[in-house]
PDB file of N, CA and C in Angstrom:
ATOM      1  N   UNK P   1     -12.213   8.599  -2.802  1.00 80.00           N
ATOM      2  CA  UNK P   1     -13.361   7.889  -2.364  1.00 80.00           C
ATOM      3  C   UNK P   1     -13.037   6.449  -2.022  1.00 80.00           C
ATOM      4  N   UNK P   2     -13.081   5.419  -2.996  1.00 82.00           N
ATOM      5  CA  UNK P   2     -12.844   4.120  -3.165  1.00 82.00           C
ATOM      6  C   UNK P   2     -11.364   3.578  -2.265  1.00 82.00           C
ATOM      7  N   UNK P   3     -10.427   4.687  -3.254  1.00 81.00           N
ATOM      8  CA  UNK P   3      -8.977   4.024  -2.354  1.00 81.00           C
ATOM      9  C   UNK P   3      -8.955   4.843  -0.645  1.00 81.00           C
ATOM     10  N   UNK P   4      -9.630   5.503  -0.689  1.00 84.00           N
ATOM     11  CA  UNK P   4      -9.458   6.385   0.721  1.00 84.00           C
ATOM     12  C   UNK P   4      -9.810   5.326   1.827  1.00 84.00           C
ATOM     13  N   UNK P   5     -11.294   4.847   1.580  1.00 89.00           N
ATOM     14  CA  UNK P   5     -12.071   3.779   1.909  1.00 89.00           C
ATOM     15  C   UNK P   5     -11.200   2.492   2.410  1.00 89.00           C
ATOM     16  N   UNK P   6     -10.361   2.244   1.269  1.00 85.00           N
ATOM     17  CA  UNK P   6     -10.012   1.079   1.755  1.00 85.00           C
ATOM     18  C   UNK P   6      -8.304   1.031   2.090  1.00 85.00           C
ATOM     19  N   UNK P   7      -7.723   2.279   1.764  1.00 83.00           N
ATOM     20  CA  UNK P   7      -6.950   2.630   3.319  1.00 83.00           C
ATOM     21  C   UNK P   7      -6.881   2.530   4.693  1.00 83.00           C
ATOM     22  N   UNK P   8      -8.264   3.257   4.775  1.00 85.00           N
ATOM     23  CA  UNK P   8      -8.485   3.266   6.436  1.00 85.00           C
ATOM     24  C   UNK P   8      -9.022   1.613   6.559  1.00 85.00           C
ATOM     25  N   UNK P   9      -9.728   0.871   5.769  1.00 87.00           N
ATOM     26  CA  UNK P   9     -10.062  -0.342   6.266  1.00 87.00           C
ATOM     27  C   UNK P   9      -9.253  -1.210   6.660  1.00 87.00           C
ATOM     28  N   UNK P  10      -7.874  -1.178   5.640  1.00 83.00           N
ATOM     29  CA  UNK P  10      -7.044  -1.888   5.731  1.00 83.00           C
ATOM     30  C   UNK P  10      -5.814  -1.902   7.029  1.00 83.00           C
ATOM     31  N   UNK P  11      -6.175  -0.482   7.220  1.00 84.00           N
ATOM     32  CA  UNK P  11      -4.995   0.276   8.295  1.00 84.00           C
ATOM     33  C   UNK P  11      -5.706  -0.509   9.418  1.00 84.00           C
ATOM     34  N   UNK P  12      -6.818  -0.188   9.817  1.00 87.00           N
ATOM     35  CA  UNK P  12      -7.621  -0.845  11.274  1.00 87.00           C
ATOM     36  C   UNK P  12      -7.818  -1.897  10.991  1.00 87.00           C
ATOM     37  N   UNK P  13      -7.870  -2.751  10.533  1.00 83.00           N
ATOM     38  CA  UNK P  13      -7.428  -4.806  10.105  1.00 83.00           C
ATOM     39  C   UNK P  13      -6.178  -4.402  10.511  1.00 83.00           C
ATOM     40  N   UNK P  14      -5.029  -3.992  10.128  1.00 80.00           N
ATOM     41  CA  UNK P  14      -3.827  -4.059  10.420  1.00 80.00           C
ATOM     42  C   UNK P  14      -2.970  -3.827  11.629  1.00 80.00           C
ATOM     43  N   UNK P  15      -4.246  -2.783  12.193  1.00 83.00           N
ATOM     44  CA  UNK P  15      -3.915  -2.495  13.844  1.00 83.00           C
ATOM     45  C   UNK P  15      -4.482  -4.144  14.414  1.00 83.00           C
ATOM     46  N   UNK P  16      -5.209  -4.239  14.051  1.00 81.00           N
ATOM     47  CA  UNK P  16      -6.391  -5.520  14.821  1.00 81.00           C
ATOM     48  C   UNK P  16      -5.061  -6.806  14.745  1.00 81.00           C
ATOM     49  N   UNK P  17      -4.356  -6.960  13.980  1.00 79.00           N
ATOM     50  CA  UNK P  17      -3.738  -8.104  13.595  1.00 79.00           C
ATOM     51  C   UNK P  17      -2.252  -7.792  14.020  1.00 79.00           C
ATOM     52  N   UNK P  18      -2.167  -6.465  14.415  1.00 79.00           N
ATOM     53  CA  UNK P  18      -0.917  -6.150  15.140  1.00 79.00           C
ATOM     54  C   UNK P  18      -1.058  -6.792  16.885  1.00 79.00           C
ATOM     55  N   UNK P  19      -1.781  -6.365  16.853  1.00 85.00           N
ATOM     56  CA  UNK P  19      -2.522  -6.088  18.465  1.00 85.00           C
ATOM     57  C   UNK P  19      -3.022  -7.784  19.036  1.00 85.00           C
ATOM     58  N   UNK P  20      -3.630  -8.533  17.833  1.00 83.00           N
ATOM     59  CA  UNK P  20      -3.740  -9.762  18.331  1.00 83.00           C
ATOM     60  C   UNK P  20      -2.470 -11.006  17.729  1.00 83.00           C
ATOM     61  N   UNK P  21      -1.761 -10.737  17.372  1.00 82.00           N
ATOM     62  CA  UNK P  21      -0.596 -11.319  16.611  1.00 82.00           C
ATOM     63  C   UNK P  21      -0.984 -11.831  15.941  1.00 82.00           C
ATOM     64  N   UNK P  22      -1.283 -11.622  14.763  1.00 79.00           N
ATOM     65  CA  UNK P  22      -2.210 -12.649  13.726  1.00 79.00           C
ATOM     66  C   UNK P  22      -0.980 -13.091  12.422  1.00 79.00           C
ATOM     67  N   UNK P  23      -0.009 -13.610  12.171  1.00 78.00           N
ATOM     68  CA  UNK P  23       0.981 -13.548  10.725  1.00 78.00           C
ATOM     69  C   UNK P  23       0.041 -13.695   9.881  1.00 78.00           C
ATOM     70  N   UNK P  24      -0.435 -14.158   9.646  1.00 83.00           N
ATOM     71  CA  UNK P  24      -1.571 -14.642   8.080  1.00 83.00           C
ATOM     72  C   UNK P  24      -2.581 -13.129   8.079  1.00 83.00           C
ATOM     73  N   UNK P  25      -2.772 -13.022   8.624  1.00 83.00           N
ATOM     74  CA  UNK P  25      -3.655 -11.749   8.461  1.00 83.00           C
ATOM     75  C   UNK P  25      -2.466 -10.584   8.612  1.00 83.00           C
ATOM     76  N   UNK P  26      -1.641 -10.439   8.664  1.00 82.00           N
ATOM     77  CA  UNK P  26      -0.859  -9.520   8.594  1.00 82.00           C
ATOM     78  C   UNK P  26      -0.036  -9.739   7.033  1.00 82.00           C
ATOM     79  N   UNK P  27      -0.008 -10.951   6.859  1.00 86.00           N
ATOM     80  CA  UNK P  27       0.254 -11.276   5.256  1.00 86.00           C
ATOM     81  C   UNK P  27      -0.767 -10.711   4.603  1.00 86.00           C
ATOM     82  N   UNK P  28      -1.752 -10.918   4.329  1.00 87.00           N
ATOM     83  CA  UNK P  28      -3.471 -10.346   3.813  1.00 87.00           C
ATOM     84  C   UNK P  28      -3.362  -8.865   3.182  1.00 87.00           C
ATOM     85  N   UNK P  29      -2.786  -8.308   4.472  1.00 88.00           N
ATOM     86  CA  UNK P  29      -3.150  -6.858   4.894  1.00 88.00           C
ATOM     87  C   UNK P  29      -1.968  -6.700   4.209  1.00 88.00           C
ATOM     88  N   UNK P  30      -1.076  -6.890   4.281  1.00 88.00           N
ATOM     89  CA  UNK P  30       0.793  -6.695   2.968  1.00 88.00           C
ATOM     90  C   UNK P  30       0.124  -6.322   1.547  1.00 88.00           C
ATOM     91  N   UNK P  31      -0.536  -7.428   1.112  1.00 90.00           N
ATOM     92  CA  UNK P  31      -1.166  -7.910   0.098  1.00 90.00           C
ATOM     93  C   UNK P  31      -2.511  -6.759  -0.029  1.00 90.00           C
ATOM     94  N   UNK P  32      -2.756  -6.915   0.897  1.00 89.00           N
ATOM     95  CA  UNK P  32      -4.021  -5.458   0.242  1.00 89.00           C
ATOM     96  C   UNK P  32      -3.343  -3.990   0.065  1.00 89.00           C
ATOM     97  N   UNK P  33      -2.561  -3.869   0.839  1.00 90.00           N
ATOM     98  CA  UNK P  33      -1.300  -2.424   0.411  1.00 90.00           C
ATOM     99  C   UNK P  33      -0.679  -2.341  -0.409  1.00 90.00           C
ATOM    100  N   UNK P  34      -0.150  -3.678  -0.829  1.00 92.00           N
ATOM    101  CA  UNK P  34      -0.274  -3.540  -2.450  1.00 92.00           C
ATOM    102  C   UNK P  34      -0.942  -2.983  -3.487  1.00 92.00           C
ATOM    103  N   UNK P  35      -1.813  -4.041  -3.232  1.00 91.00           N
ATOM    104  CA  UNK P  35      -3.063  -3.645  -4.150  1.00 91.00           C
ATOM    105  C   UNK P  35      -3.649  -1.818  -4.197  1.00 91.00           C
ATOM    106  N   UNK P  36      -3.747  -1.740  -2.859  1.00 90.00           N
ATOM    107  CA  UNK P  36      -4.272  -0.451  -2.523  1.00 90.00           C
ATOM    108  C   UNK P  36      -2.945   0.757  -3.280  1.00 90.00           C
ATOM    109  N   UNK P  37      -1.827   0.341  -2.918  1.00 92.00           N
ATOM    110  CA  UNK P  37      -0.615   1.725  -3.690  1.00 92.00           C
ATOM    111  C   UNK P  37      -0.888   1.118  -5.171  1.00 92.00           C
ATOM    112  N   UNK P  38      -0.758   0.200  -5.514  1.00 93.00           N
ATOM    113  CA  UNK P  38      -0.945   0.189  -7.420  1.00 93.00           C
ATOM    114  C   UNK P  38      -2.033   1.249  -7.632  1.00 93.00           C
ATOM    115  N   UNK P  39      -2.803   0.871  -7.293  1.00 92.00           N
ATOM    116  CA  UNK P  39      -4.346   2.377  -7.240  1.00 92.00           C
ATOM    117  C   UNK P  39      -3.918   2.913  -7.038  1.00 92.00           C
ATOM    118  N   UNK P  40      -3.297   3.811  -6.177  1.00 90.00           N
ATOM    119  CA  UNK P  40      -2.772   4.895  -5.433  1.00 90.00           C
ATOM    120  C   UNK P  40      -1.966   5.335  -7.016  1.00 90.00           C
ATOM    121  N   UNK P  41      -0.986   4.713  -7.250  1.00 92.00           N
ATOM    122  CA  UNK P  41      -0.240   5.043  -8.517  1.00 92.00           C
ATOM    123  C   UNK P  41      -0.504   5.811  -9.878  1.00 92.00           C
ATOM    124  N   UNK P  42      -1.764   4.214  -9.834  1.00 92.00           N
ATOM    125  CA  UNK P  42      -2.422   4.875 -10.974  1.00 92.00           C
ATOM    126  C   UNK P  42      -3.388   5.927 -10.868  1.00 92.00           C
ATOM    127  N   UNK P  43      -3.964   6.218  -9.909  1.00 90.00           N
ATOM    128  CA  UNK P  43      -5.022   7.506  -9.861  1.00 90.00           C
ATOM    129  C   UNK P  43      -3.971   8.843 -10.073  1.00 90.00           C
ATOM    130  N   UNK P  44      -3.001   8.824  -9.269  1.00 89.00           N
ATOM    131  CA  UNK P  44      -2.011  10.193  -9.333  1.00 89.00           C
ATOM    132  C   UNK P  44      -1.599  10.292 -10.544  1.00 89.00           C
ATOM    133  N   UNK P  45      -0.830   8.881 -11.564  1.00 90.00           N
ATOM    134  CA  UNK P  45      -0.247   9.352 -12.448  1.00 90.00           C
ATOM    135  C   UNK P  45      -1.793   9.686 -13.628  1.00 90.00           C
ATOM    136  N   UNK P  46      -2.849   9.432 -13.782  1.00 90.00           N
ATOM    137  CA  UNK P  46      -3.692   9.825 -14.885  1.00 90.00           C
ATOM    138  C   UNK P  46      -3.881  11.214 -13.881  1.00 90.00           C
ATOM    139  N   UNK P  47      -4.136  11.698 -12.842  1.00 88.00           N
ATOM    140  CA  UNK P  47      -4.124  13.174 -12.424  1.00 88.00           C
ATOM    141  C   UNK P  47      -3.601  14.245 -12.878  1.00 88.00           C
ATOM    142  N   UNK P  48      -2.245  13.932 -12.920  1.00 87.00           N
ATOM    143  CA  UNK P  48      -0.933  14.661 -13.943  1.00 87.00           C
ATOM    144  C   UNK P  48      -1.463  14.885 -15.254  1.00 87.00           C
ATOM    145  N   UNK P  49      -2.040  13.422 -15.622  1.00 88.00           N
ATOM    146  CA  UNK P  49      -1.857  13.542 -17.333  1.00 88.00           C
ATOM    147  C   UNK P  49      -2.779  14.254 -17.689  1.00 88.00           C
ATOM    148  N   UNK P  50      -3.855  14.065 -17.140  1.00 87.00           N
ATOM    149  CA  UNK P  50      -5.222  14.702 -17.615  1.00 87.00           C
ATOM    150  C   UNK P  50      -5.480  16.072 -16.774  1.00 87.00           C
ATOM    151  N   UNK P  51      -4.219  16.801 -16.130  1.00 82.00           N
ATOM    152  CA  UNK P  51      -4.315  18.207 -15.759  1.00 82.00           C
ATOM    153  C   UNK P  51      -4.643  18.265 -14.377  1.00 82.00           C
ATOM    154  N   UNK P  52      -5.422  17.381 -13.821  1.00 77.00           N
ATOM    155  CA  UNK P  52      -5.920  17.324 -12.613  1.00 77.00           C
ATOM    156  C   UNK P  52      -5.288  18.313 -11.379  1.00 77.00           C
ATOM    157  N   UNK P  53      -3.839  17.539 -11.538  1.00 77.00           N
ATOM    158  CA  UNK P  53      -2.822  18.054 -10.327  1.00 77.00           C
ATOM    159  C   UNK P  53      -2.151  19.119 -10.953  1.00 77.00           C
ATOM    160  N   UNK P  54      -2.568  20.203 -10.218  1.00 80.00           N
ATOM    161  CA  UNK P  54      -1.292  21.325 -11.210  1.00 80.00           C
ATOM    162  C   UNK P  54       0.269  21.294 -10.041  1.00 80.00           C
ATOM    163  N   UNK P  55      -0.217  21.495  -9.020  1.00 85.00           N
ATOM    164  CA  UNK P  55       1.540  21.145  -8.229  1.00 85.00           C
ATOM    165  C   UNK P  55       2.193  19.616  -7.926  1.00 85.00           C
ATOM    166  N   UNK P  56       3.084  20.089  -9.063  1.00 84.00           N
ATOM    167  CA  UNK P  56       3.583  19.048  -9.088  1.00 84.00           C
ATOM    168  C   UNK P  56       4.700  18.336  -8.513  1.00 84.00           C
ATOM    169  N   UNK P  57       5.026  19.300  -7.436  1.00 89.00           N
ATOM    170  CA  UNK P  57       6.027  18.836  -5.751  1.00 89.00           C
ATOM    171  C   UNK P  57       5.219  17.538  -5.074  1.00 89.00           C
ATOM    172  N   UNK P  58       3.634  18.051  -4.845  1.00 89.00           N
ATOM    173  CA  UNK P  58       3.022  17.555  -4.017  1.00 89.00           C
ATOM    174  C   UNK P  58       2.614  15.816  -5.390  1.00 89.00           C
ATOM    175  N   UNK P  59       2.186  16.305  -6.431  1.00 87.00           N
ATOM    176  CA  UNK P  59       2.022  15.019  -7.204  1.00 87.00           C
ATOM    177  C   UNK P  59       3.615  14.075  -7.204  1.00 87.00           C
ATOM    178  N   UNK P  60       4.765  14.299  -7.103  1.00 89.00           N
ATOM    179  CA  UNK P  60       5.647  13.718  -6.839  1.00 89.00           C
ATOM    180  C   UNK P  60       5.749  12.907  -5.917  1.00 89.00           C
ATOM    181  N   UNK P  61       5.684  13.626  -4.377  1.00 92.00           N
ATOM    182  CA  UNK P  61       5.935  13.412  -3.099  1.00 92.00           C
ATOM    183  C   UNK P  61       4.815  12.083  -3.268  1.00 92.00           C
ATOM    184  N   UNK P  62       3.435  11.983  -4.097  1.00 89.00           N
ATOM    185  CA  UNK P  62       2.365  11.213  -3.637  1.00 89.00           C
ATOM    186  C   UNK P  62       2.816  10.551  -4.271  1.00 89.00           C
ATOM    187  N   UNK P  63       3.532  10.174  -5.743  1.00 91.00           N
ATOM    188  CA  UNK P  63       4.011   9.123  -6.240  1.00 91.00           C
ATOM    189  C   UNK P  63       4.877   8.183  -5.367  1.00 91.00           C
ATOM    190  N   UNK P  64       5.693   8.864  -4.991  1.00 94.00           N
ATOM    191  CA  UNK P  64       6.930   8.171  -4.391  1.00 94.00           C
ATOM    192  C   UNK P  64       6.520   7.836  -3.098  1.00 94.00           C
ATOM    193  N   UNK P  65       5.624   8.170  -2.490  1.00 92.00           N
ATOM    194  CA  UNK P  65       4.907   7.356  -1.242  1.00 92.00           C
ATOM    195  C   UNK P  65       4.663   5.709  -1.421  1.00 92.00           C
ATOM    196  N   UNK P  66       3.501   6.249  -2.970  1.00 92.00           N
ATOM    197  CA  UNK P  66       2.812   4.947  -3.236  1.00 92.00           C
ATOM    198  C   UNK P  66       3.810   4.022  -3.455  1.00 92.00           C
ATOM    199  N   UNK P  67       4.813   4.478  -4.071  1.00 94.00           N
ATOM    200  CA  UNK P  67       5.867   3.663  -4.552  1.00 94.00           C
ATOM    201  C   UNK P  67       6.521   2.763  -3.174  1.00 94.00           C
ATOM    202  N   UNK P  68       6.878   3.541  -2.169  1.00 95.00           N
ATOM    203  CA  UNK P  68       7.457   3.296  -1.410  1.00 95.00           C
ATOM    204  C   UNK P  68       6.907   2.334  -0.518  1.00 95.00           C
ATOM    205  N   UNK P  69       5.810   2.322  -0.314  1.00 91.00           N
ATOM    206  CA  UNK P  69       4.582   1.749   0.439  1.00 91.00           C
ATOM    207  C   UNK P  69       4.665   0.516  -0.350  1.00 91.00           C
ATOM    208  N   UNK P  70       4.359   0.876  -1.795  1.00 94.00           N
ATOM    209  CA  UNK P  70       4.129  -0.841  -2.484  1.00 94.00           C
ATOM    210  C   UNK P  70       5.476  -1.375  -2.125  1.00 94.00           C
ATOM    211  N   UNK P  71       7.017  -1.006  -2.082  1.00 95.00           N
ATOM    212  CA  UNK P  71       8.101  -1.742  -2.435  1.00 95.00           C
ATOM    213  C   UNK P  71       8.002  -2.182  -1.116  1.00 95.00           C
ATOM    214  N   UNK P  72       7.746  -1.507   0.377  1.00 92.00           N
ATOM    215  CA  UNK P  72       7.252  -2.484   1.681  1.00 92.00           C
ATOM    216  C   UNK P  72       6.352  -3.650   1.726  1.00 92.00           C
ATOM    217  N   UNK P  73       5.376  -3.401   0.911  1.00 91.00           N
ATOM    218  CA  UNK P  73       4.479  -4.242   1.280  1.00 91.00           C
ATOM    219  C   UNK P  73       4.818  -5.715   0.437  1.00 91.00           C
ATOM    220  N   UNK P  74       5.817  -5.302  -0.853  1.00 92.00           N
ATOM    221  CA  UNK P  74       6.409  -6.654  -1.585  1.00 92.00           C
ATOM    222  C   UNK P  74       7.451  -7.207  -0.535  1.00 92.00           C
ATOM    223  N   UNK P  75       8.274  -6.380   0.167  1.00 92.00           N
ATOM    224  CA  UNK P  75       9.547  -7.149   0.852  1.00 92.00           C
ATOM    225  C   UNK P  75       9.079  -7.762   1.920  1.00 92.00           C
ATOM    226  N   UNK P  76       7.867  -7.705   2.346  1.00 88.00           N
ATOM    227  CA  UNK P  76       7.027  -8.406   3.893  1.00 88.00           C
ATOM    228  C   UNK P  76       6.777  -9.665   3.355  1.00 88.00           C
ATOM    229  N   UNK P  77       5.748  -9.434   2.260  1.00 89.00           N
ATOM    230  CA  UNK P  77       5.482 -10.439   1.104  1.00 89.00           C
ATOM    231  C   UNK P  77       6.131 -11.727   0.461  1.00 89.00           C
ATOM    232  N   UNK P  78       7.725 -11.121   0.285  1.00 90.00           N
ATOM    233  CA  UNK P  78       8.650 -11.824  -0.163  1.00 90.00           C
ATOM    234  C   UNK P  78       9.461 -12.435   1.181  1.00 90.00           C
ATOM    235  N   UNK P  79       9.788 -11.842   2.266  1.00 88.00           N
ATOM    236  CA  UNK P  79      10.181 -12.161   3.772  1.00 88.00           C
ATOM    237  C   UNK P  79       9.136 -13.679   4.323  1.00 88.00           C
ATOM    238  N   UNK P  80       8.020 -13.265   4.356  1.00 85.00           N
ATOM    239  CA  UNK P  80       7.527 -14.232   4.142  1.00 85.00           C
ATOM    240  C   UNK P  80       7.595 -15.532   3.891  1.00 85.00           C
ATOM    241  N   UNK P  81       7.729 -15.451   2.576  1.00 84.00           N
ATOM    242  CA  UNK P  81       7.397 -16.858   1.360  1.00 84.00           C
ATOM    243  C   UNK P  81       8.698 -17.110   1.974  1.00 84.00           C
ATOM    244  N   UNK P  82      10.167 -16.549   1.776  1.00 85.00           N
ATOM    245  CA  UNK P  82      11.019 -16.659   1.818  1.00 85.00           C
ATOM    246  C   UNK P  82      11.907 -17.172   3.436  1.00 85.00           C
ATOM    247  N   UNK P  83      11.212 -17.520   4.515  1.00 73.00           N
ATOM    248  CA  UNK P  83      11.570 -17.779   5.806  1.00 73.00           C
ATOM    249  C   UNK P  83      12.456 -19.024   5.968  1.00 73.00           C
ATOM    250  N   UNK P  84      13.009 -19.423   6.932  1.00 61.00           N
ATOM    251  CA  UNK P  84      13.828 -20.552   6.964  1.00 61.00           C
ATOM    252  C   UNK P  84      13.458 -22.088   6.860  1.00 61.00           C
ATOM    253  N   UNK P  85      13.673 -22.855   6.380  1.00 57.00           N
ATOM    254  CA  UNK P  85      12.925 -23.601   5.870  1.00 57.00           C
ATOM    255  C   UNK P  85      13.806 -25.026   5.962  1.00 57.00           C
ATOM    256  N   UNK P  86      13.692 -26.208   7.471  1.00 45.00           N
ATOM    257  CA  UNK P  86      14.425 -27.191   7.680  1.00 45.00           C
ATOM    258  C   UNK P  86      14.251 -28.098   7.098  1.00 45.00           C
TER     259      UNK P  86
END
């Protein structure tokens, strides 16, 4: 519901800020994919615990997305802060 929601919100801000070259709003949007895979994380891993997910290929594969997604959205994050600096 909630994180689905603000997937797609974040995805179309992210087209919008692709499309008009926006860096600061493309920082934003890093920063909300963050936010958004930590959720992502935690909803899958209490799924597991509390029985929810019985295949657990597919509860994997969704972990390691979120995972993967958050460790992008830190290295944009960190690229960032981190730019050349005279």
């Amino acid at each position: 519901g909630f994180l689905f929601a603000a997937i797609m919100v974040a995805f179309i801000i992210g087209i919008g800020a692709a499309i008009f070259q926006m860096p600061m709003l493309n920082l934003v949007i890093s920063g909300a994919f963050a936010l958004i895979s930590s959720g992502l994380i935690l909803f899958h891993t209490s799924e597991i615990v509390h029985g929810g997910e019985r295949n657990y290929i597919m509860a994997t594969i969704s972990i390691y997305m979120a995972l993967f997604n958050l460790f992008l959205s830190l290295l944009r994050i960190f690229a960032a802060f981190t730019g050349q600096r005279d």
